[in-house]
Structures are given as structure tokens and as C-alpha cells.
Amino acid sequence: MEASVALSRIGLAGLAVMGQNLALNIADKGFPISVYNRTASKVDETLDRAASEGGLPLSGHYSPRDFVLSIKPPRSVIILVKAGAPVDQTIAALSDHMAPGDCIIDGGNEWYENTERRIAEASKRGLLYLGMGVSGGEEGARNGPSLMPGGSFQAYENVKEILHKVAAQVDDGPCVTYIGEGGSGNFVKMVHNGIEYGDMQLISEAYDVLKNVGGLSNEELAAIFDEWNRGELESFLIEITADIFKVKDEYGDGELVDKILDKTGMKGTGKWTVQQAAELSVAAPTIAASLDCRYLSGLKEERESASNVLKEAGLKDDVGLVRSGIDKKRLIDDVRQALYASKICSYAQGMNLLRAKSNEKDWNLNFGELARIWKGGCIIRAVFLDRIKKAYQRNPNLASLVVDPEFAREMVQRQAAWRRVVGLAISAGISTPGMCASLSYFDTYRRARLPANLVQAQRDLFGAHTYERIDRPGSFHTEWTKLARKSGTGVGSLN
Ligand SMILES: NC(=O)c1ccc[n+]([C@@H]2O[C@H](COP(=O)([O-])OP(=O)(O)OC[C@H]3O[C@@H](n4cnc5c(N)ncnc54)[C@H](OP(=O)(O)O)[C@@H]3O)[C@@H](O)[C@H]2O)c1
């Protein structure tokens, strides 16, 4: 690099889909940026795009040293490479040329403990570190993502001006906020992705019921999802789903959606979410159901042979029967309500997982702010997130979204429709694991007394685990078998 060239405000290393688009976004907002990628061709590609997308202030570099030295100190470098070892390798290549006070920002979907390890390693060299969740895919990265930076507050302050400009903008500000210390930014992004799994599963179930019980065509489905996108369900995922139903198959008759193999891929953030829920003893059944469904979808060949072995279990005639008695208009309205109520339960699970982790790690997460920064830019963006934001503003210590007075009223209003949809699907043999999980979660949570008393009695009987009583303090153990045999005067009769 020539000495006369002005230094860049920020740097970005890793120019695949996300990095390239985020770099162009940053340059587009007027911040001169240096870019670097292990493979040189991606640097050239990015330079070409910067030129063709309006002569953006972006300089390309082909060695880690030139790249780092082209940035104005204290330097901020965003890394967007594959999570895991590639991040460590990229840090190793860059940090040799960085000086104390410089900052590394990992924007990948990284496991939060890796970020915590790297924060500690960076601090030994005087470097600051941020683990920043980035959501919105290619389009979001280019035009406005939702950003979830966590780690060094000073590092956040150094790039705050940039992040505020490149993030998606909604009515109440940019979709970025300082999340908290340590790996909190990555953790929040991970749960965001878990919630995204839940949303996608619930939408696919709504589609399944409308298509296979209601008999709706793709054209009708497109119209319904378009209509839903003008109401309480308005969201990116509903919007793109409507579009998907409209795309014709270029190789044959009908729509492309019907030609897609029914096997869902995944990259791991949903699994981490469910693992963390288990670690923290937080129930997240809707998110877990969506993960299980991805696993089951992967067993395509097994499912095909099972569908032959269990033909009779398919309830084909019943579907026909159920269908013949169906009021299509009412079914559509019921499914809309079931989807909305199921979604609330899924978000309640995600938020409660975040709360448990925040308590464990002292992150002091602000749930209203998290809902706010998800209102734009990210995959789960939705009008309904504004209501979640307000619920947490009303009560930051809300035990669960479902008991916020407004959401509670909505759940109660929708429960009849919700139960009808789940009941109908069950009797038609169409699985709706996400909606069922949400409904069971709701029904379990809202009951003051559960059959857990019997489980406690069983545990005490076979393992002397003791139990508590509802009418006096202390822990108790009973010689159940001895007492039962002694008092049992004979087997009772049901007649
Ligand atoms: N794609 C999305 O929609 C999306 C959305 C949100 C978050 N993310 C996250 O953002 C990050 C980047 O995603 P992406 O889809 O843009 O890219 P990616 O496919 O995950 O990774 C490709 C990039 O990683 C680099 N890389 C791989 N191994 C490397 C190594 N050992 N050393 C140095 N560089 C290495 C590649 O460099 P070469 O060109 O030299 O191979 C390339 O720049 C990931 O953590 C991803 O999970 C992705």
C-alpha cells in the first residue's frame, strides 16, 4: 500500500456471501473500508461489485499485513468466515499485525464459548473483541441486517456509529444494540435462530393442514399468506412463503414448491439452542419439535418404506371424511389463529431461555431491546415483535410472554380455534408437532396443579427421593409398598 493512500475507517476479512455484502453495505453508508479474503479471487469480485454498485469507497488487499495496516488505528476488523477453526486461523493471521487497543469483531454464527475463549486470548495481547450475531442473510447484509454485538463495550463504542448506520432501520431506531458482555451476542443470535426454526416449522404445519386437510391449491395458499401478511402475522417469513407458492416449475407443470425434496438441511444453531435449553432446564418444546422434524425429514427413505408398512395408519379415508365436512373459510381463519398462538408460545420459550442464560452469566440482557432489534433486518422480523418489546417494557421481569396481560388475552381468544386445528390434524393423521408442542406448553404452564404429584410419589417409592407436601413444610419419605400392602384389603373393583 502506498503511504499517501488514506487509511480506511474499518476492515472486513472473509468475503463469501455475508462478508462481501456487509462490506458493500458499510462502504455504501460512506465508511471507507478495507477488505481481505484468504482466496484472492473474492477480493477481486468484491472490488468489481464496489465499482459497479456506485464507486463505493472500498480497497482490496491480498495479504493480512497490508490489509491490517490499511486501517486507521485503533483498528476495527470484522471477520466473516466459517465458524470454528477458520475464525482462529484468521485471527492468528491478522492479529500479528494488530496493536493493543485494536479490535476484532467476529460476525459469524459462532458458538458463544469460542467467543469467550477468544476474548480472553485477545485481552492478553491488549486486543478488544466482539462476538456479533448478524442476521438477515445476503439481502440483509447488503441493505440492513439485525446486529447483535456482545463482548467489549469499548469495542462496541469504537464502531457504534458504523453499526447504527448499516443496520436495518425501524420506526424506533436501528436494529442494533450492545447486547452484553462475553459471548452474549452469539448466544442471542443462536436463540434467534432457534426461534427461526420454530417459526418455519409452524408455518410449514399451517401449510400442511391447509393443503392436505383443507385441500387448498398453491394459488389459494399464496393468496392466504398474502392476506395474513397484512394482519397480525405480518412478517418476513409469511411474506416469502406467499412468494414461494407463486413460483412455477421451469422443468414441468405446476409450482416449484411441489418438486422440492422434503428433506430439511441445517447448520447447527437450532441444535445448540435445544442443547442449551436442556442444560439450563428450560422447556423449549416448540423449538425442540422443529429440530426433531428436521431430523425426521432427513429419513426420507425410511419414511417412504414406513408409509408402505403403515398404510392403514395413514387414515386416508378419514382425511377424505374430515375434508368433506370442512368449512374452508373457517379452517383458514382457525389456522391463522393457531399459528399466531403457537408462535407466542415459541417466543416465550426462546425468551425464557435467554433469561436463564442471562441470570447464569450476569449478562443483564434487556429483552425489550432484543425484541426491538429483531423488528427489522433479520429472518424473524415481524410486526408482532413490537408487541413483545412492549410486553417487556411494561414488565421487564415478566415470567413468561403468555402471562403478559395483552398476550394472555390473545391466547385465550384464540384457544378454541387452536384446539380445533390441532384436533382436526390429529384426527386426519397429519402431524403438527410444533402446534401441538406449543399447545401442550400453554396447557401445562397455565395449570396450577399438574400430575407431577404422582411422579413424585413414584420417585419416592422406588428411589426414596422424598417429596414435599402441599399442606406442611419439609421433605417426606413414605414406605409406600409396605403401607399399600398393609392397607390393601383386596383389589378394588371398578364396577
Ligand atoms: N449465509 C448466511 O445467510 C448467513 C447468515 C447469518 C450468518 N452467517 C454466518 O456468517 C459467517 C459467514 O458466512 P458465509 O455464508 O458468508 O460464508 P461461509 O460459507 O460460512 O464461509 C466462507 C468464508 O470462510 C472463509 N474460510 C473458510 N475457511 C477458512 C480458513 N481456514 N481460513 C480463512 N478463511 C476461511 C472462506 O475463504 P475462502 O474464500 O478462502 O475459502 C470464505 O471467505 C458464518 O459463520 C455463517 O454461519 C451466514
Coordinates of C-alpha atoms and ligand atoms in Angstrom, one line a residue:
M1 CA 0.0 0.0 0.0
E2 CA 1.3 3.5 -0.8
A3 CA 1.9 5.8 2.1
S4 CA -0.2 8.5 0.5
V5 CA -3.4 6.4 0.4
A6 CA -5.8 7.4 3.2
L7 CA -6.4 4.8 5.8
S8 CA -9.8 3.0 6.0
R9 CA -12.2 3.5 8.8
I10 CA -12.7 -0.2 9.2
G11 CA -11.7 -3.6 7.7
L12 CA -13.5 -6.8 6.9
A13 CA -12.0 -10.2 6.3
G14 CA -13.9 -13.1 4.7
L15 CA -15.7 -12.2 1.5
A16 CA -18.2 -15.0 1.0
V17 CA -21.9 -14.2 0.8
M18 CA -22.1 -12.4 4.2
G19 CA -18.8 -10.6 4.2
Q20 CA -19.0 -9.3 0.7
N21 CA -22.4 -7.9 1.2
L22 CA -21.8 -6.4 4.6
A23 CA -18.6 -4.8 3.3
L24 CA -20.5 -3.2 0.4
N25 CA -23.2 -2.0 2.9
I26 CA -20.6 -0.3 5.1
A27 CA -19.0 1.3 2.1
D28 CA -22.4 2.4 0.8
K29 CA -23.0 4.2 4.1
G30 CA -19.9 6.3 3.5
F31 CA -17.3 4.5 5.6
P32 CA -14.1 3.7 3.7
I33 CA -13.4 0.0 4.2
S34 CA -10.5 -2.3 3.5
V35 CA -11.3 -5.9 2.6
Y36 CA -9.4 -9.2 2.6
N37 CA -10.0 -12.8 1.8
R38 CA -7.8 -15.9 2.0
T39 CA -8.6 -16.7 -1.6
A40 CA -7.7 -13.6 -3.8
S41 CA -10.5 -14.0 -6.3
K42 CA -13.1 -13.0 -3.8
V43 CA -11.2 -9.7 -3.2
D44 CA -11.4 -9.0 -6.9
E45 CA -15.1 -9.9 -7.0
T46 CA -15.8 -7.5 -4.2
L47 CA -13.7 -4.7 -5.9
D48 CA -15.7 -5.2 -9.1
R49 CA -19.0 -5.0 -7.2
A50 CA -17.9 -1.9 -5.3
A51 CA -17.1 -0.3 -8.6
S52 CA -20.3 -1.4 -10.3
E53 CA -22.6 -0.6 -7.4
G54 CA -21.7 3.1 -7.4
G55 CA -18.0 3.5 -7.0
L56 CA -18.1 2.6 -3.3
P57 CA -15.1 3.5 -1.0
L58 CA -13.6 0.0 -0.7
S59 CA -10.0 -1.0 -1.0
G60 CA -8.9 -4.6 -1.6
H61 CA -5.9 -6.3 0.0
Y62 CA -4.1 -9.5 -0.7
S63 CA -2.1 -10.1 2.4
P64 CA -3.1 -9.9 6.1
R65 CA -0.3 -7.4 6.8
D66 CA -1.3 -4.9 4.0
F67 CA -4.9 -5.3 5.0
V68 CA -4.4 -4.6 8.7
L69 CA -2.0 -1.7 8.0
S70 CA -4.5 -0.1 5.7
I71 CA -6.9 0.5 8.6
K72 CA -6.8 3.6 10.8
P73 CA -5.9 2.9 14.4
P74 CA -7.4 2.0 16.7
R75 CA -8.4 -0.6 14.1
S76 CA -11.6 -2.5 14.0
V77 CA -11.7 -5.6 11.9
I78 CA -14.8 -7.6 11.2
I79 CA -14.3 -11.3 10.4
L80 CA -16.9 -13.2 8.4
V81 CA -15.5 -16.7 7.8
K82 CA -16.8 -20.2 8.6
A83 CA -17.3 -20.5 12.3
G84 CA -14.9 -22.6 14.4
A85 CA -11.3 -23.2 13.4
P86 CA -11.3 -20.8 10.4
V87 CA -12.0 -18.0 12.8
D88 CA -9.0 -18.9 14.9
Q89 CA -6.8 -19.2 11.8
T90 CA -8.0 -15.8 10.6
I91 CA -7.4 -14.2 13.9
A92 CA -3.9 -15.7 14.0
A93 CA -3.1 -14.3 10.6
L94 CA -4.4 -10.8 11.4
S95 CA -3.5 -10.3 15.0
D96 CA 0.3 -10.4 14.4
H97 CA -0.1 -7.1 12.7
M98 CA -2.6 -5.6 15.1
A99 CA -1.7 -3.3 18.1
P100 CA -3.1 -3.0 21.6
G101 CA -6.4 -1.2 21.5
D102 CA -7.3 -2.7 18.1
C103 CA -10.5 -4.7 17.9
I104 CA -11.6 -8.0 16.3
I105 CA -15.3 -8.4 15.6
D106 CA -16.4 -11.9 14.7
G107 CA -19.7 -11.7 12.8
G108 CA -20.2 -15.4 12.2
N109 CA -22.6 -17.9 13.8
E110 CA -20.1 -18.8 16.4
W111 CA -20.6 -21.0 19.5
Y112 CA -20.6 -18.5 22.4
E113 CA -17.9 -20.3 24.4
N114 CA -15.5 -19.9 21.5
T115 CA -16.0 -16.2 21.6
E116 CA -15.4 -16.2 25.4
R117 CA -12.2 -18.1 24.9
R118 CA -11.1 -15.6 22.2
I119 CA -12.0 -12.6 24.3
A120 CA -9.6 -13.9 27.0
E121 CA -6.9 -14.7 24.4
A122 CA -7.3 -11.3 22.7
S123 CA -7.1 -9.4 26.0
K124 CA -3.7 -11.0 26.7
R125 CA -2.4 -9.1 23.7
G126 CA -4.3 -5.9 24.6
L127 CA -6.9 -6.5 21.8
L128 CA -10.6 -5.9 22.2
Y129 CA -13.1 -8.4 21.0
L130 CA -16.8 -8.5 20.0
G131 CA -18.8 -11.6 19.0
M132 CA -21.5 -10.1 16.8
G133 CA -24.6 -12.0 15.6
V134 CA -25.6 -10.9 12.1
S135 CA -29.0 -11.9 10.8
G136 CA -30.8 -11.2 7.5
G137 CA -28.9 -13.4 5.0
E138 CA -27.5 -12.0 1.9
E139 CA -30.1 -9.3 1.4
G140 CA -29.9 -8.2 5.0
A141 CA -26.2 -7.9 5.0
R142 CA -26.3 -5.7 1.9
N143 CA -29.2 -3.5 2.8
G144 CA -29.6 -3.6 6.6
P145 CA -29.2 -6.6 8.9
S146 CA -30.1 -7.0 12.5
L147 CA -26.8 -6.9 14.5
M148 CA -26.2 -8.5 17.9
P149 CA -22.8 -7.4 19.2
G150 CA -21.6 -8.7 22.6
G151 CA -18.2 -8.5 24.3
S152 CA -16.0 -5.5 24.9
F153 CA -18.2 -2.4 25.4
Q154 CA -15.2 -0.2 24.3
A155 CA -15.0 -2.1 21.0
Y156 CA -18.7 -1.5 20.5
E157 CA -18.3 2.2 21.2
N158 CA -15.5 2.3 18.5
V159 CA -17.8 1.0 15.8
K160 CA -21.2 2.1 17.1
E161 CA -21.5 4.9 14.5
I162 CA -21.0 2.4 11.7
L163 CA -23.2 -0.3 13.1
H164 CA -26.0 2.2 13.6
K165 CA -25.9 3.2 10.0
V166 CA -25.5 -0.2 8.4
A167 CA -28.2 -2.0 10.5
A168 CA -31.8 -2.2 9.3
Q169 CA -33.8 0.9 10.4
V170 CA -37.2 0.6 12.0
D171 CA -39.6 3.2 13.5
D172 CA -37.8 3.1 16.9
G173 CA -34.2 3.1 15.7
P174 CA -31.5 1.0 14.1
C175 CA -31.7 -2.8 14.6
V176 CA -28.6 -3.0 16.8
T177 CA -27.8 -2.6 20.4
Y178 CA -25.0 -3.5 22.7
I179 CA -26.2 -7.0 23.9
G180 CA -23.9 -7.6 26.9
E181 CA -20.5 -9.0 27.9
G182 CA -18.8 -12.2 26.9
G183 CA -20.4 -14.4 24.3
S184 CA -23.9 -12.8 24.8
G185 CA -24.1 -11.5 21.2
N186 CA -23.5 -15.0 19.8
F187 CA -25.9 -16.6 22.3
V188 CA -28.7 -14.2 21.4
K189 CA -28.1 -14.9 17.7
M190 CA -28.2 -18.6 18.4
V191 CA -31.6 -18.3 20.2
H192 CA -32.8 -16.1 17.4
N193 CA -32.0 -19.0 15.0
G194 CA -33.8 -21.4 17.3
I195 CA -36.9 -19.2 17.2
E196 CA -36.5 -19.1 13.4
Y197 CA -36.6 -22.9 13.3
G198 CA -39.8 -22.8 15.3
D199 CA -41.4 -20.2 13.1
M200 CA -40.6 -22.1 9.9
Q201 CA -41.9 -25.3 11.4
L202 CA -45.1 -23.7 12.5
I203 CA -45.6 -22.1 9.0
S204 CA -45.0 -25.5 7.4
E205 CA -47.6 -27.1 9.6
A206 CA -50.1 -24.4 8.7
Y207 CA -49.4 -25.2 5.0
D208 CA -49.7 -28.9 5.6
V209 CA -53.1 -28.6 7.3
L210 CA -54.4 -26.1 4.7
K211 CA -53.2 -28.2 1.8
N212 CA -53.9 -31.7 3.0
V213 CA -56.9 -31.2 5.2
G214 CA -58.4 -28.1 3.6
G215 CA -57.4 -29.1 0.0
L216 CA -56.1 -25.6 -0.8
S217 CA -54.2 -25.2 -4.1
N218 CA -50.8 -23.3 -4.2
E219 CA -52.6 -20.4 -5.8
E220 CA -55.1 -20.3 -2.9
L221 CA -52.2 -20.7 -0.4
A222 CA -50.3 -17.8 -2.0
A223 CA -53.4 -15.6 -1.6
I224 CA -54.0 -16.6 2.0
F225 CA -50.4 -16.0 3.0
D226 CA -50.5 -12.6 1.3
E227 CA -53.6 -11.8 3.2
W228 CA -52.1 -13.0 6.5
N229 CA -49.1 -10.7 5.8
R230 CA -51.5 -7.8 6.1
G231 CA -52.6 -8.7 9.6
E232 CA -51.2 -9.8 13.0
L233 CA -48.9 -12.4 11.3
E234 CA -47.2 -9.8 9.1
S235 CA -43.6 -10.9 8.9
F236 CA -40.7 -11.7 6.5
L237 CA -41.3 -15.4 6.7
I238 CA -45.0 -15.2 5.9
E239 CA -44.2 -12.8 3.0
I240 CA -41.6 -15.1 1.4
T241 CA -43.9 -18.1 1.9
A242 CA -46.6 -16.4 -0.2
D243 CA -44.0 -15.7 -2.9
I244 CA -42.8 -19.4 -2.8
F245 CA -46.2 -20.6 -3.7
K246 CA -46.3 -18.4 -6.8
V247 CA -43.2 -19.7 -8.5
K248 CA -43.8 -22.1 -11.4
D249 CA -41.6 -25.1 -12.1
E250 CA -39.4 -24.4 -15.0
Y251 CA -39.0 -28.1 -15.8
G252 CA -42.6 -29.1 -15.8
D253 CA -46.2 -28.4 -14.8
G254 CA -47.2 -26.8 -11.6
E255 CA -45.3 -25.0 -9.0
L256 CA -41.7 -25.5 -7.9
V257 CA -42.5 -26.0 -4.3
D258 CA -44.2 -29.4 -5.1
K259 CA -41.0 -30.6 -6.7
I260 CA -38.7 -29.9 -3.8
L261 CA -37.4 -32.9 -1.9
D262 CA -38.8 -32.9 1.6
K263 CA -35.5 -33.1 3.5
T264 CA -34.6 -30.0 5.6
G265 CA -31.0 -29.1 6.0
M266 CA -29.4 -27.4 9.0
K267 CA -26.2 -25.9 10.2
G268 CA -26.4 -26.4 13.9
T269 CA -27.7 -23.3 15.7
G270 CA -31.1 -24.9 16.3
K271 CA -29.4 -27.9 17.9
W272 CA -27.3 -25.7 20.1
T273 CA -30.5 -23.9 21.2
V274 CA -32.1 -27.1 22.2
Q275 CA -29.0 -28.4 24.0
Q276 CA -28.7 -25.1 25.9
A277 CA -32.4 -25.3 26.9
A278 CA -31.7 -28.8 28.3
E279 CA -28.6 -27.6 30.1
L280 CA -30.5 -24.7 31.7
S281 CA -33.6 -26.8 32.5
V282 CA -35.8 -24.5 30.3
A283 CA -38.7 -26.1 28.5
A284 CA -38.4 -25.3 24.7
P285 CA -40.7 -27.9 23.2
T286 CA -41.7 -26.0 20.1
I287 CA -38.1 -25.3 19.1
A288 CA -37.2 -28.9 20.0
A289 CA -40.1 -30.2 17.9
S290 CA -38.9 -28.2 14.9
L291 CA -35.4 -29.7 15.3
D292 CA -36.8 -33.2 15.6
C293 CA -38.9 -32.6 12.5
R294 CA -35.7 -31.7 10.6
Y295 CA -34.1 -35.0 11.8
L296 CA -37.2 -37.0 10.7
S297 CA -37.4 -35.2 7.4
G298 CA -33.9 -36.4 6.7
L299 CA -35.0 -40.0 6.9
K300 CA -36.7 -39.8 3.5
E301 CA -36.0 -43.5 2.5
E302 CA -37.1 -44.8 5.9
R303 CA -40.3 -42.7 5.8
E304 CA -41.1 -44.0 2.3
S305 CA -40.9 -47.6 3.5
A306 CA -42.7 -46.8 6.7
S307 CA -45.5 -45.3 4.7
N308 CA -46.0 -48.6 2.9
V309 CA -45.8 -50.7 6.1
L310 CA -48.2 -48.4 8.0
K311 CA -50.5 -47.7 5.1
E312 CA -53.6 -48.3 7.3
A313 CA -52.3 -45.7 9.8
G314 CA -52.5 -43.1 7.1
L315 CA -56.2 -42.6 7.8
K316 CA -56.7 -41.8 4.1
D317 CA -60.5 -42.3 4.3
D318 CA -60.7 -40.2 7.4
V319 CA -58.9 -37.3 5.7
G320 CA -61.5 -37.6 3.0
L321 CA -64.2 -37.6 5.6
V322 CA -62.7 -34.8 7.5
R323 CA -62.3 -32.8 4.3
S324 CA -65.8 -33.3 3.1
G325 CA -67.2 -31.8 6.3
I326 CA -64.9 -28.8 6.2
D327 CA -65.8 -25.2 6.1
K328 CA -62.8 -23.9 4.2
K329 CA -63.2 -20.3 5.3
R330 CA -63.4 -21.2 8.9
L331 CA -60.4 -23.6 8.6
I332 CA -58.3 -20.8 7.1
D333 CA -59.2 -18.5 9.9
D334 CA -58.6 -21.2 12.6
V335 CA -55.2 -22.0 11.2
R336 CA -54.2 -18.3 11.2
Q337 CA -55.2 -18.1 14.9
A338 CA -53.5 -21.4 15.7
L339 CA -50.3 -20.2 14.0
Y340 CA -50.3 -16.9 16.0
A341 CA -50.9 -18.6 19.4
S342 CA -48.3 -21.2 18.7
K343 CA -45.8 -18.6 17.7
I344 CA -46.3 -16.7 21.0
C345 CA -45.5 -19.9 22.9
S346 CA -42.4 -20.5 20.9
Y347 CA -41.1 -16.9 21.5
A348 CA -42.0 -17.3 25.2
Q349 CA -39.7 -20.4 25.3
G350 CA -36.8 -18.6 23.4
M351 CA -37.1 -15.5 25.7
N352 CA -37.1 -17.7 28.8
L353 CA -34.0 -19.5 27.6
L354 CA -32.3 -16.1 27.2
R355 CA -33.4 -15.1 30.7
A356 CA -32.0 -18.3 32.2
K357 CA -28.6 -17.8 30.5
S358 CA -28.6 -14.1 31.4
N359 CA -29.1 -15.0 35.0
E360 CA -26.4 -17.6 34.9
K361 CA -23.8 -15.4 33.2
D362 CA -24.9 -12.0 34.7
W363 CA -25.4 -10.6 31.2
N364 CA -28.2 -8.4 32.2
L365 CA -30.0 -8.9 28.9
N366 CA -32.7 -6.3 28.0
F367 CA -35.5 -8.4 26.5
G368 CA -37.5 -5.4 25.2
E369 CA -34.4 -4.3 23.3
L370 CA -33.8 -7.7 21.9
A371 CA -37.3 -7.8 20.5
R372 CA -36.8 -4.3 19.1
I373 CA -33.6 -5.1 17.2
W374 CA -35.4 -8.2 15.7
K375 CA -38.1 -6.0 14.3
G376 CA -36.1 -5.3 11.1
G377 CA -33.3 -6.9 9.1
C378 CA -33.4 -10.4 10.5
I379 CA -35.2 -13.5 9.3
I380 CA -37.7 -13.5 12.2
R381 CA -38.6 -9.8 11.7
A382 CA -42.3 -9.3 12.3
V383 CA -44.8 -6.7 13.3
F384 CA -45.6 -8.8 16.4
L385 CA -42.1 -8.2 17.8
D386 CA -43.2 -4.7 18.7
R387 CA -45.8 -6.2 21.0
I388 CA -43.1 -8.4 22.6
K389 CA -41.0 -5.3 23.1
K390 CA -43.9 -3.5 24.8
A391 CA -44.7 -6.5 27.0
Y392 CA -41.1 -6.4 28.4
Q393 CA -41.2 -2.7 28.7
R394 CA -44.4 -3.0 30.7
N395 CA -42.7 -5.6 32.9
P396 CA -39.0 -6.4 32.5
N397 CA -39.4 -9.2 34.9
L398 CA -42.2 -10.9 33.1
A399 CA -42.2 -14.6 34.0
S400 CA -43.5 -15.6 30.5
L401 CA -44.9 -13.8 27.5
V402 CA -48.0 -15.8 27.8
V403 CA -48.9 -14.1 31.1
D404 CA -48.4 -10.6 29.8
P405 CA -52.0 -9.2 30.0
E406 CA -52.3 -8.5 26.3
F407 CA -50.8 -11.7 25.1
A408 CA -52.8 -13.6 27.7
R409 CA -56.0 -12.1 26.3
E410 CA -55.0 -13.0 22.8
M411 CA -54.1 -16.6 23.7
V412 CA -57.5 -17.1 25.4
Q413 CA -59.3 -15.6 22.4
R414 CA -57.5 -17.9 20.0
Q415 CA -57.5 -21.1 22.0
A416 CA -60.8 -22.5 20.6
A417 CA -59.5 -22.2 17.1
W418 CA -56.1 -23.5 18.1
R419 CA -57.6 -26.6 19.7
R420 CA -59.9 -27.2 16.6
V421 CA -56.9 -27.1 14.2
V422 CA -54.7 -29.4 16.4
G423 CA -57.7 -31.8 16.9
L424 CA -58.5 -31.8 13.2
A425 CA -54.9 -32.5 12.3
I426 CA -54.6 -35.3 14.8
S427 CA -57.8 -37.0 13.6
A428 CA -56.7 -36.7 10.0
G429 CA -53.3 -38.2 10.8
I430 CA -51.4 -35.1 9.8
S431 CA -48.7 -34.3 12.2
T432 CA -48.4 -30.8 13.7
P433 CA -45.7 -31.3 16.2
G434 CA -44.9 -27.6 16.6
M435 CA -48.5 -26.5 17.1
C436 CA -49.1 -29.5 19.5
A437 CA -45.9 -28.7 21.4
S438 CA -47.0 -25.1 21.8
L439 CA -50.5 -26.0 22.9
S440 CA -49.2 -28.5 25.4
Y441 CA -46.7 -25.9 26.7
F442 CA -49.6 -23.5 27.1
D443 CA -51.9 -26.1 28.8
T444 CA -49.1 -27.2 31.1
Y445 CA -48.0 -23.8 32.1
R446 CA -51.5 -22.4 32.7
R447 CA -52.5 -25.3 35.1
A448 CA -51.9 -24.6 38.8
R449 CA -51.9 -28.4 39.5
L450 CA -50.2 -31.0 37.4
P451 CA -50.0 -34.8 37.7
A452 CA -46.4 -34.3 38.9
N453 CA -47.6 -35.3 42.4
L454 CA -47.9 -38.9 41.1
V455 CA -44.4 -38.8 39.5
Q456 CA -43.0 -37.6 42.9
A457 CA -44.8 -40.4 44.6
Q458 CA -43.3 -43.0 42.2
R459 CA -39.8 -41.5 42.6
D460 CA -40.2 -41.7 46.4
L461 CA -41.4 -45.3 46.2
F462 CA -38.6 -46.7 44.1
G463 CA -35.8 -44.4 44.9
A464 CA -36.6 -42.8 48.3
H465 CA -36.2 -39.4 46.6
T466 CA -38.6 -37.8 49.1
Y467 CA -41.4 -35.4 48.3
E468 CA -42.9 -32.1 49.6
R469 CA -46.5 -31.8 50.7
I470 CA -49.0 -29.1 49.8
D471 CA -50.2 -28.7 53.4
R472 CA -47.0 -28.6 55.5
P473 CA -43.3 -27.8 55.1
G474 CA -40.4 -30.2 55.0
S475 CA -39.5 -33.2 52.9
F476 CA -41.1 -36.6 53.4
H477 CA -40.5 -40.2 52.7
T478 CA -43.1 -42.9 52.8
E479 CA -42.8 -46.7 52.9
W480 CA -45.4 -46.8 50.0
T481 CA -45.2 -50.5 49.3
K482 CA -45.4 -51.6 52.9
L483 CA -48.3 -49.3 53.6
A484 CA -50.1 -50.3 50.4
R485 CA -49.8 -54.0 51.1
K486 CA -50.8 -53.5 54.7
S487 CA -53.9 -51.4 54.0
G488 CA -54.8 -53.2 50.8
T489 CA -57.8 -55.3 51.8
G490 CA -58.1 -56.6 48.3
V491 CA -58.1 -55.3 44.8
G492 CA -60.7 -52.6 44.4
S493 CA -63.4 -53.0 41.8
L494 CA -64.2 -50.5 39.2
N495 CA -67.8 -51.9 38.9
Ligands
LIG1 N1 -25.0 -17.2 4.7 C1 -25.9 -16.7 5.5 O1 -27.1 -16.4 5.2 C2 -25.5 -16.4 6.9 C3 -26.4 -15.6 7.7 C4 -26.0 -15.3 9.0 C5 -24.8 -15.6 9.5 N2 -24.0 -16.4 8.7 C6 -22.7 -16.7 9.3 O2 -21.7 -15.8 8.8 C7 -20.4 -16.5 8.6 C8 -20.0 -16.4 7.1 O3 -21.0 -17.0 6.3 P1 -20.9 -17.1 4.7 O4 -22.1 -17.9 4.3 O5 -20.7 -15.7 4.2 O6 -19.6 -17.9 4.5 P2 -19.2 -19.4 4.8 O7 -19.6 -20.2 3.6 O8 -19.6 -19.8 6.1 O9 -17.6 -19.3 4.8 C9 -16.8 -19.0 3.7 C10 -15.7 -18.0 4.0 O10 -14.9 -18.5 5.0 C11 -13.5 -18.5 4.6 N3 -12.8 -19.5 5.2 C12 -13.1 -20.8 5.3 N4 -12.1 -21.5 5.9 C13 -11.1 -20.6 6.2 C14 -9.9 -20.7 6.8 N5 -9.4 -21.8 7.3 N6 -9.1 -19.6 6.9 C15 -9.5 -18.4 6.4 N7 -10.7 -18.3 5.8 C16 -11.5 -19.3 5.7 C17 -13.6 -18.6 3.1 O11 -12.5 -18.2 2.5 P3 -12.0 -18.8 1.0 O12 -12.8 -17.9 0.0 O13 -10.6 -18.6 1.0 O14 -12.4 -20.2 1.0 C18 -14.8 -17.7 2.8 O15 -14.5 -16.3 2.9 C19 -20.7 -17.9 9.1 O16 -20.3 -18.0 10.4 C20 -22.1 -18.1 8.9 O17 -22.7 -19.1 9.8 C21 -24.3 -16.7 7.4

